[in-house]
Amino acid sequence: MSVNQSLKPITTEIINNQIHIGGCSLTELAKKYGTPLYVIDEHTLRSICNDYKNAFKDYKNIKMMYASKALCTSAVVRILDEEGFGFDAVSAGELYTIYKSGVDMTKVLFNGNNKSAREIELALNYGVGRFSVDNFYEAELLNKIAAEKNISADILLRITPGIECHTHDYIQTGQTDSKFGFDLTQLNEIVSLIINKYDNLNLKGLHAHIGSQIFELQSFYDEVAILVKEISEINKTFGLKLDEMNIGGGLGVKYTNSDNPPNTIDLAKAVTDAMHKYSVEIPTIYLEPGRSIISTAGVTLYTAGSSKQVPDGKKYIAVDGGMADNPRPSMYQAKYYAEKAKNPDSDKKETVTIAGRYCESGDILIEDIELPVIKEGDIICVYNTGAYNYSMASNYNRVEKSAMVLVNNSQSDIIINRETLDDLISHDSIPDRLRKQ
Ligand code: LLP
């Protein structure tokens, strides 16, 4: 079993009828730091890193990257750096966080379908290791900016491999009709441009990402087969020696008991089997998982507040967070699992719907979950919120963003401070003519 197959952080245990994670009691964490509170378990995070490293240990040319869009904070970056991971970044903000965290920027790949000139310039100044060039416009722009600096940029070309995997439409990216990457029929044209016109671009290989929360290993096998085929065709046609492929991320996690994602060993087998079957020379493979690295390590703690029993209908329990700290249920109909932090196994259970506090009827975190009877003030723990929660959080209704703590060996440390009311207005500006005299 690998960590992405676990519903809860792997240090989760019950001591004196209280859920503990990383040796810390959840009710104590809620008391100390307030709620909503994101909690990241360091041991779970480091364990999935080891799962990936072990799974690919027999394949020497593997480069593990972390897709920082899943959760990009300075402390998490430090842990991934210590674990020997590189980083996939998609914005100036992610690049800056990674740079300021002291990472060797040659281990960073800059990715995205509409990088701005300012972001490209920043990435070149930081000396990022690879650019994943997404489209014709970007190739021209990157070449121009690199030429002005008299440097050359090492690039991969992002392709759409034409693979439809079974996941939510919004997080499927590898199908032919996609906003990302070059269509396979455009590859020869862009490679000729690079060879004949773009003197400041140095082509190293291809990049693809077929989607997210994927459970079918066949999709990864097919993806690698396509990448290998395209690389060898380019090499043959243009007399090149491209030897790098980036297969993106996508491995699924277990949000609820009905999810059964594959483990990292079987993922590695699918990838390396496809390599060995189709490749003559073994290229360097980059992997850039996001969700499967950080999701399981994270939980969110909420305090229960008001409740409402609809006559002959549902019972709603409202919590002090919701769609602004976790937009996934309202955006993707994502399902989550939760427990009451104190006496989670108590016999008296009822089916409730956990509602958020935001002014929108769609702000429901979990529909119809069986929980012990919840009273105002009880702490509820929602599992598997490490990925795409904080990173997609908003200030909707002008609510302060939640704090995040890192737990390990019974110790807890703040890694993101809770926003304050002053933070919320700190970027506001009132024109003079509107100022109160
Ligand atoms: N590489 C590329 C080029 C990507 O676009 C992504 C995710 C990844 C790697 C990491 O994929 P992962 O291992 O996390 O599946 N907000 C959505 C997920 C969007 C994923 C976007 N790209 C969600 O909450 O489900």
Coordinates of C-alpha atoms and ligand atoms in Angstrom, one line a residue:
M1 CA 0.0 0.0 0.0
S2 CA 1.2 3.5 -0.7
V3 CA 0.2 6.6 1.1
N4 CA -2.1 7.9 -1.6
Q5 CA -4.3 4.8 -0.9
S6 CA -5.0 5.9 2.6
L7 CA -8.1 7.8 3.6
K8 CA -6.4 9.5 6.5
P9 CA -2.9 10.7 7.3
I10 CA -0.9 7.6 8.3
T11 CA -0.2 8.9 11.8
T12 CA -4.0 9.1 12.6
E13 CA -4.8 7.4 15.9
I14 CA -7.3 7.6 18.6
I15 CA -6.0 8.3 22.1
N16 CA -8.5 8.8 25.0
N17 CA -11.3 9.0 22.5
Q18 CA -9.7 11.9 20.7
I19 CA -8.4 11.8 17.1
H20 CA -4.6 12.6 17.0
I21 CA -2.6 13.3 13.9
G22 CA 1.2 13.6 14.1
G23 CA 0.8 13.0 17.8
C24 CA -1.3 16.1 18.3
S25 CA -4.9 16.0 19.5
L26 CA -7.2 17.7 17.0
T27 CA -9.3 19.4 19.6
E28 CA -6.2 20.8 21.2
L29 CA -5.0 22.1 17.8
A30 CA -8.4 23.7 17.2
K31 CA -8.2 25.3 20.7
K32 CA -4.7 26.6 20.2
Y33 CA -4.9 27.9 16.6
G34 CA -8.6 28.4 16.0
T35 CA -10.7 27.1 13.2
P36 CA -11.0 26.6 10.3
L37 CA -7.5 25.1 10.4
Y38 CA -5.5 23.3 7.8
V39 CA -3.3 20.6 9.3
I40 CA -0.4 19.0 7.4
D41 CA 1.2 15.8 8.7
E42 CA 4.9 15.9 8.0
H43 CA 5.3 12.1 8.3
T44 CA 2.6 11.3 5.8
L45 CA 4.1 13.8 3.4
R46 CA 7.6 12.4 3.7
S47 CA 6.3 8.9 3.4
I48 CA 4.6 9.4 0.0
C49 CA 7.8 11.0 -1.2
N50 CA 9.6 7.7 -0.2
D51 CA 6.9 5.6 -1.8
Y52 CA 7.5 7.4 -5.1
K53 CA 11.3 7.2 -4.7
N54 CA 11.2 3.4 -3.9
A55 CA 8.7 2.7 -6.6
F56 CA 11.1 4.1 -9.3
K57 CA 14.4 3.1 -7.6
D58 CA 15.3 0.6 -10.3
Y59 CA 14.9 3.1 -13.1
K60 CA 17.9 5.3 -12.8
N61 CA 16.9 8.2 -15.1
I62 CA 14.0 9.4 -13.0
K63 CA 13.5 13.0 -11.8
M64 CA 10.8 13.6 -9.2
M65 CA 9.2 17.0 -9.3
Y66 CA 6.3 18.3 -7.2
A67 CA 3.5 20.1 -8.9
S68 CA 3.4 23.0 -6.5
K69 CA 0.0 24.2 -7.7
A70 CA -1.4 21.5 -5.3
L71 CA -0.1 23.4 -2.3
C72 CA 2.7 26.0 -2.4
T73 CA 3.9 27.3 0.9
S74 CA 7.5 27.9 2.0
A75 CA 7.6 25.2 4.6
V76 CA 6.1 22.5 2.3
V77 CA 8.6 23.6 -0.4
R78 CA 11.4 23.1 2.2
I79 CA 10.2 19.6 3.0
L80 CA 10.0 18.6 -0.7
D81 CA 13.4 20.1 -1.3
E82 CA 14.8 18.0 1.5
E83 CA 13.2 14.9 0.0
G84 CA 15.2 15.6 -3.2
F85 CA 12.2 16.7 -5.3
G86 CA 12.3 19.4 -8.0
F87 CA 9.3 21.6 -8.7
D88 CA 6.8 22.3 -11.4
A89 CA 5.8 26.0 -11.1
V90 CA 3.1 27.9 -13.1
S91 CA 3.3 31.5 -12.0
A92 CA 5.5 34.2 -10.7
G93 CA 4.1 33.6 -7.2
E94 CA 5.0 29.9 -7.2
L95 CA 8.5 30.6 -8.7
Y96 CA 9.1 33.3 -6.1
T97 CA 8.0 31.0 -3.2
I98 CA 10.3 28.3 -4.4
Y99 CA 13.2 30.7 -5.0
K100 CA 12.8 32.3 -1.6
S101 CA 12.8 28.9 0.0
G102 CA 16.3 28.4 -1.1
V103 CA 15.7 25.8 -3.8
D104 CA 18.4 25.2 -6.5
M105 CA 16.4 26.7 -9.4
T106 CA 17.9 24.3 -12.0
K107 CA 15.5 21.8 -10.4
V108 CA 12.5 23.8 -11.4
L109 CA 10.3 23.5 -14.5
F110 CA 8.2 26.5 -15.6
N111 CA 5.0 25.4 -17.0
G112 CA 1.7 27.0 -18.1
N113 CA -0.4 27.9 -21.2
N114 CA -0.1 31.7 -21.0
K115 CA 3.1 32.7 -19.3
S116 CA 3.6 36.5 -19.4
A117 CA 6.7 38.2 -20.5
R118 CA 7.3 39.3 -16.9
E119 CA 7.0 35.8 -15.7
I120 CA 9.3 34.4 -18.4
E121 CA 11.8 37.1 -17.6
L122 CA 11.7 36.3 -13.9
A123 CA 12.1 32.5 -14.6
L124 CA 15.2 33.3 -16.8
N125 CA 16.7 35.5 -14.2
Y126 CA 16.2 32.8 -11.6
G127 CA 17.8 30.3 -14.0
V128 CA 15.0 27.7 -14.0
G129 CA 16.1 24.3 -15.4
R130 CA 13.4 23.8 -17.9
F131 CA 10.6 25.7 -19.6
S132 CA 7.7 23.6 -20.9
V133 CA 6.7 25.5 -24.0
D134 CA 3.0 25.3 -24.6
N135 CA 2.3 27.1 -27.9
F136 CA 3.7 28.9 -30.9
Y137 CA 3.3 32.4 -29.4
E138 CA 5.2 31.4 -26.3
A139 CA 8.1 29.8 -28.3
E140 CA 8.5 33.2 -30.1
L141 CA 8.3 35.2 -26.9
L142 CA 10.6 33.0 -24.9
N143 CA 13.2 33.0 -27.7
K144 CA 13.0 36.8 -27.9
I145 CA 13.5 37.4 -24.2
A146 CA 16.3 34.8 -24.0
A147 CA 18.0 36.4 -27.0
E148 CA 17.8 39.9 -25.3
K149 CA 19.6 38.4 -22.3
N150 CA 22.0 36.5 -24.6
I151 CA 21.2 33.2 -23.0
S152 CA 19.6 30.0 -24.2
A153 CA 16.6 28.3 -22.5
D154 CA 16.3 24.6 -22.2
I155 CA 12.8 23.5 -23.2
L156 CA 10.4 20.7 -23.4
L157 CA 7.4 20.9 -25.7
R158 CA 4.0 20.4 -24.1
I159 CA 1.9 18.1 -26.2
T160 CA -1.8 17.0 -26.1
P161 CA -1.4 13.2 -26.5
G162 CA -5.1 12.7 -27.3
I163 CA -5.9 10.5 -24.3
E164 CA -9.2 10.6 -22.6
C165 CA -9.0 9.4 -19.0
H166 CA -12.0 9.0 -16.8
T167 CA -12.0 11.8 -14.4
H168 CA -14.0 15.0 -14.0
D169 CA -14.2 17.0 -17.2
Y170 CA -12.6 20.1 -15.7
I171 CA -9.5 18.2 -14.6
Q172 CA -9.0 16.3 -17.8
T173 CA -6.3 17.8 -19.9
G174 CA -4.8 15.3 -22.3
Q175 CA -7.7 15.0 -24.8
T176 CA -7.3 16.4 -28.3
D177 CA -9.7 19.4 -27.7
S178 CA -7.7 21.0 -24.9
K179 CA -6.4 24.5 -24.2
F180 CA -3.0 23.0 -23.3
G181 CA -0.1 22.2 -25.5
F182 CA 0.7 21.4 -29.2
D183 CA -1.5 19.1 -31.1
L184 CA 0.5 16.1 -32.4
T185 CA 0.0 17.4 -36.0
Q186 CA 1.7 20.7 -35.1
L187 CA 4.9 19.1 -33.7
N188 CA 7.0 19.0 -36.9
E189 CA 6.2 22.7 -37.5
I190 CA 7.3 23.8 -34.1
V191 CA 10.4 21.6 -34.1
S192 CA 11.5 23.1 -37.5
L193 CA 11.0 26.6 -36.1
I194 CA 13.2 25.8 -33.1
I195 CA 15.9 24.3 -35.3
N196 CA 15.8 27.0 -38.0
K197 CA 14.7 30.2 -36.3
Y198 CA 14.8 30.1 -32.5
D199 CA 18.5 30.1 -31.8
N200 CA 18.0 30.7 -28.1
L201 CA 15.8 27.7 -27.5
N202 CA 17.4 24.4 -26.8
L203 CA 15.0 21.5 -27.2
K204 CA 15.5 18.6 -24.8
G205 CA 12.2 16.6 -25.0
L206 CA 8.5 16.4 -24.7
H207 CA 6.0 17.0 -21.9
A208 CA 2.4 15.8 -21.3
H209 CA -0.1 15.7 -18.5
I210 CA -3.3 13.7 -19.1
G211 CA -5.4 14.8 -16.2
S212 CA -5.8 14.5 -12.5
Q213 CA -7.3 12.0 -9.9
I214 CA -6.6 9.1 -12.4
F215 CA -7.3 5.6 -11.3
E216 CA -6.5 3.7 -14.5
L217 CA -2.9 2.8 -15.1
Q218 CA -3.5 2.0 -18.7
S219 CA -3.9 5.8 -19.3
F220 CA -0.3 6.3 -18.1
Y221 CA 1.0 3.4 -20.1
D222 CA -0.7 4.8 -23.3
E223 CA 0.7 8.3 -22.5
V224 CA 4.3 7.0 -22.2
A225 CA 3.9 5.0 -25.4
I226 CA 2.8 8.1 -27.3
L227 CA 5.6 10.2 -25.8
V228 CA 8.2 7.6 -26.7
K229 CA 6.8 7.3 -30.3
E230 CA 6.7 11.1 -30.8
I231 CA 10.3 11.5 -29.4
S232 CA 11.7 8.8 -31.7
E233 CA 9.9 10.2 -34.7
I234 CA 11.2 13.7 -34.1
N235 CA 14.7 12.3 -33.6
K236 CA 14.5 10.4 -36.8
T237 CA 13.0 13.2 -38.9
F238 CA 15.3 16.0 -37.6
G239 CA 18.4 14.0 -36.7
L240 CA 18.1 15.1 -33.1
K241 CA 18.9 13.2 -29.8
L242 CA 16.0 14.3 -27.6
D243 CA 16.1 12.2 -24.5
E244 CA 13.7 13.7 -21.9
M245 CA 10.1 13.1 -21.3
N246 CA 7.9 14.6 -18.6
I247 CA 4.7 12.6 -18.0
G248 CA 3.1 15.1 -15.7
G249 CA 1.1 14.1 -12.6
G250 CA -2.3 12.7 -12.1
L251 CA -2.2 9.7 -9.7
G252 CA -5.4 9.6 -7.7
V253 CA -6.0 9.6 -4.0
K254 CA -8.7 8.1 -1.7
Y255 CA -11.2 10.8 -0.7
T256 CA -13.8 8.4 0.4
N257 CA -14.0 4.6 1.1
S258 CA -15.3 4.0 -2.4
D259 CA -12.1 5.4 -4.1
N260 CA -9.5 2.8 -4.9
P261 CA -6.5 4.6 -6.5
P262 CA -3.5 2.4 -7.6
N263 CA -0.3 2.5 -5.7
T264 CA 3.0 4.0 -6.7
I265 CA 4.7 0.7 -7.4
D266 CA 2.0 -0.3 -10.0
L267 CA 2.3 3.2 -11.5
A268 CA 6.0 2.8 -11.8
K269 CA 5.5 -0.6 -13.4
A270 CA 3.0 0.8 -16.0
V271 CA 5.5 3.7 -16.8
T272 CA 8.6 1.6 -17.1
D273 CA 6.9 -1.3 -18.9
A274 CA 5.8 1.2 -21.6
M275 CA 9.3 2.6 -21.7
H276 CA 11.0 -0.8 -22.1
K277 CA 8.5 -1.9 -24.7
Y278 CA 8.7 1.1 -26.9
S279 CA 12.0 2.8 -26.3
V280 CA 15.4 2.0 -27.9
E281 CA 17.3 4.3 -25.7
I282 CA 16.0 5.0 -22.2
P283 CA 15.4 8.7 -21.8
T284 CA 15.1 10.7 -18.6
I285 CA 11.6 10.6 -17.2
Y286 CA 10.2 13.5 -15.2
L287 CA 7.2 12.9 -12.9
E288 CA 5.4 15.9 -11.5
P289 CA 2.6 14.7 -9.1
G290 CA 0.8 17.2 -7.0
R291 CA -2.4 15.8 -5.4
S292 CA -1.0 12.4 -4.6
I293 CA 2.0 14.0 -2.8
I294 CA 0.1 16.4 -0.5
S295 CA -3.6 15.5 -0.4
T296 CA -3.5 12.7 2.2
A297 CA -1.2 14.6 4.5
G298 CA -3.7 17.4 4.9
V299 CA -7.0 17.6 6.9
T300 CA -9.1 20.6 7.8
L301 CA -10.6 21.2 11.2
Y302 CA -13.9 23.1 11.5
T303 CA -16.1 24.1 14.5
A304 CA -19.7 23.2 14.2
G305 CA -22.2 26.1 14.7
S306 CA -25.8 26.3 13.9
S307 CA -27.9 23.4 12.7
K308 CA -31.2 23.1 10.9
Q309 CA -33.5 20.2 10.7
V310 CA -35.7 20.6 7.6
P311 CA -39.1 19.2 8.5
D312 CA -39.2 15.7 6.9
G313 CA -35.9 16.5 5.2
K314 CA -32.2 16.8 5.8
K315 CA -30.4 17.8 8.9
Y316 CA -27.8 20.5 8.2
I317 CA -24.8 21.2 10.4
A318 CA -23.1 24.5 9.6
V319 CA -19.4 24.8 10.1
D320 CA -17.2 27.9 10.2
G321 CA -15.6 27.4 6.8
G322 CA -16.7 26.0 3.5
M323 CA -16.3 26.9 -0.2
A324 CA -13.7 29.6 0.3
D325 CA -11.3 27.2 2.1
N326 CA -12.3 24.2 0.0
P327 CA -14.0 25.0 -3.3
R328 CA -13.7 21.4 -4.6
P329 CA -17.2 20.2 -3.6
S330 CA -18.9 23.1 -5.2
M331 CA -16.7 23.2 -8.3
Y332 CA -16.3 19.5 -9.1
Q333 CA -19.0 17.8 -6.9
A334 CA -16.0 16.3 -5.0
K335 CA -16.8 14.0 -2.2
Y336 CA -15.0 14.1 1.2
Y337 CA -15.0 12.0 4.4
A338 CA -15.1 13.5 7.8
E339 CA -15.1 12.5 11.5
K340 CA -15.9 14.1 14.8
A341 CA -12.6 14.8 16.5
K342 CA -13.8 13.7 20.0
N343 CA -15.5 10.4 20.4
P344 CA -15.5 9.6 16.7
D345 CA -16.8 6.1 17.3
S346 CA -19.7 6.9 19.6
D347 CA -22.7 4.7 19.0
K348 CA -25.3 7.4 18.6
K349 CA -25.0 8.3 15.0
E350 CA -27.2 10.3 12.6
T351 CA -27.0 11.2 8.9
V352 CA -26.2 14.9 8.4
T353 CA -25.2 17.3 5.7
I354 CA -22.2 19.5 6.5
A355 CA -22.9 23.0 5.2
G356 CA -20.4 25.8 4.8
R357 CA -20.9 29.4 6.2
Y358 CA -20.8 31.2 2.8
C359 CA -23.7 32.9 1.3
E360 CA -24.5 30.4 -1.4
S361 CA -26.8 27.4 -1.3
G362 CA -24.2 25.4 -3.2
D363 CA -21.8 25.8 -0.3
I364 CA -22.1 22.2 1.0
L365 CA -19.0 20.4 2.1
I366 CA -20.4 16.9 2.5
E367 CA -23.8 15.6 1.7
D368 CA -25.4 12.8 3.8
I369 CA -22.6 11.6 6.0
E370 CA -23.2 9.4 9.1
L371 CA -21.6 11.0 12.1
P372 CA -22.0 10.9 15.9
V373 CA -24.5 13.5 17.1
I374 CA -22.8 16.9 16.6
K375 CA -23.3 19.7 19.0
E376 CA -22.4 23.4 18.6
G377 CA -18.7 23.8 19.4
D378 CA -17.7 20.2 18.3
I379 CA -14.7 19.9 16.1
I380 CA -15.1 18.2 12.8
C381 CA -12.1 16.9 10.8
V382 CA -12.5 16.7 7.0
Y383 CA -9.8 14.3 5.5
N384 CA -7.7 14.6 2.4
T385 CA -7.7 18.4 2.0
G386 CA -4.0 18.9 1.5
A387 CA -4.2 19.4 -2.3
Y388 CA -6.1 22.1 -4.1
N389 CA -7.8 23.5 -1.0
Y390 CA -5.6 26.3 0.3
S391 CA -4.1 26.7 -3.2
M392 CA -7.6 27.5 -4.5
A393 CA -8.9 29.3 -1.5
S394 CA -10.6 32.7 -1.8
N395 CA -11.7 35.6 0.4
Y396 CA -15.3 35.2 -0.7
N397 CA -17.6 37.1 1.7
R398 CA -14.5 38.9 2.8
V399 CA -13.6 36.1 5.2
E400 CA -10.0 35.8 6.3
K401 CA -8.1 32.8 4.9
S402 CA -7.4 30.1 7.4
A403 CA -4.2 29.3 9.1
M404 CA -2.1 26.1 8.4
V405 CA -0.1 24.1 10.9
L406 CA 2.5 21.4 10.4
V407 CA 2.4 18.5 12.9
N408 CA 5.1 16.0 13.6
N409 CA 6.1 13.9 16.7
S410 CA 3.5 15.6 18.9
Q411 CA 4.8 19.1 17.9
S412 CA 2.8 21.7 15.9
D413 CA 4.1 24.7 14.1
I414 CA 2.3 27.4 12.2
I415 CA 3.3 27.4 8.5
I416 CA 0.7 29.9 7.3
N417 CA -0.6 32.6 9.6
R418 CA -4.4 33.2 9.8
E419 CA -5.3 36.3 7.8
T420 CA -6.5 39.3 9.9
L421 CA -9.2 41.8 9.2
D422 CA -6.4 44.3 8.6
D423 CA -4.9 42.0 6.0
L424 CA -8.2 42.0 4.2
I425 CA -8.3 45.8 3.7
S426 CA -4.5 46.2 3.3
H427 CA -4.7 46.4 -0.5
D428 CA -7.7 48.7 -0.5
S429 CA -7.3 52.3 -1.5
I430 CA -9.8 55.1 -1.2
P431 CA -9.6 57.9 -3.8
D432 CA -9.2 61.3 -2.0
R433 CA -12.6 62.6 -3.2
L434 CA -14.3 59.7 -1.4
R435 CA -12.5 60.1 1.9
K436 CA -14.6 60.9 4.9
Q437 CA -13.7 64.5 5.9
Ligands
LLP1 N1 1.6 18.7 -14.2 C1 0.8 19.5 -14.9 C2 1.2 20.0 -16.2 C3 -0.5 19.8 -14.4 O1 -1.3 20.6 -15.1 C4 -0.9 19.3 -13.2 C5 -2.2 19.6 -12.6 C6 0.0 18.4 -12.5 C7 1.2 18.2 -13.1 C8 -0.4 17.8 -11.2 O2 -1.4 16.9 -11.3 P1 -1.9 16.1 -10.0 O3 -0.8 15.1 -9.7 O4 -2.1 17.0 -8.9 O5 -3.1 15.4 -10.5 N2 -7.9 21.9 -9.2 C9 -8.1 20.5 -9.6 C10 -6.9 19.9 -10.2 C11 -6.3 20.6 -11.3 C12 -5.0 20.0 -11.8 C13 -4.3 20.8 -12.7 N3 -3.1 20.3 -13.2 C14 -8.8 19.7 -8.5 O6 -8.9 20.3 -7.4 O7 -9.1 18.6 -8.6

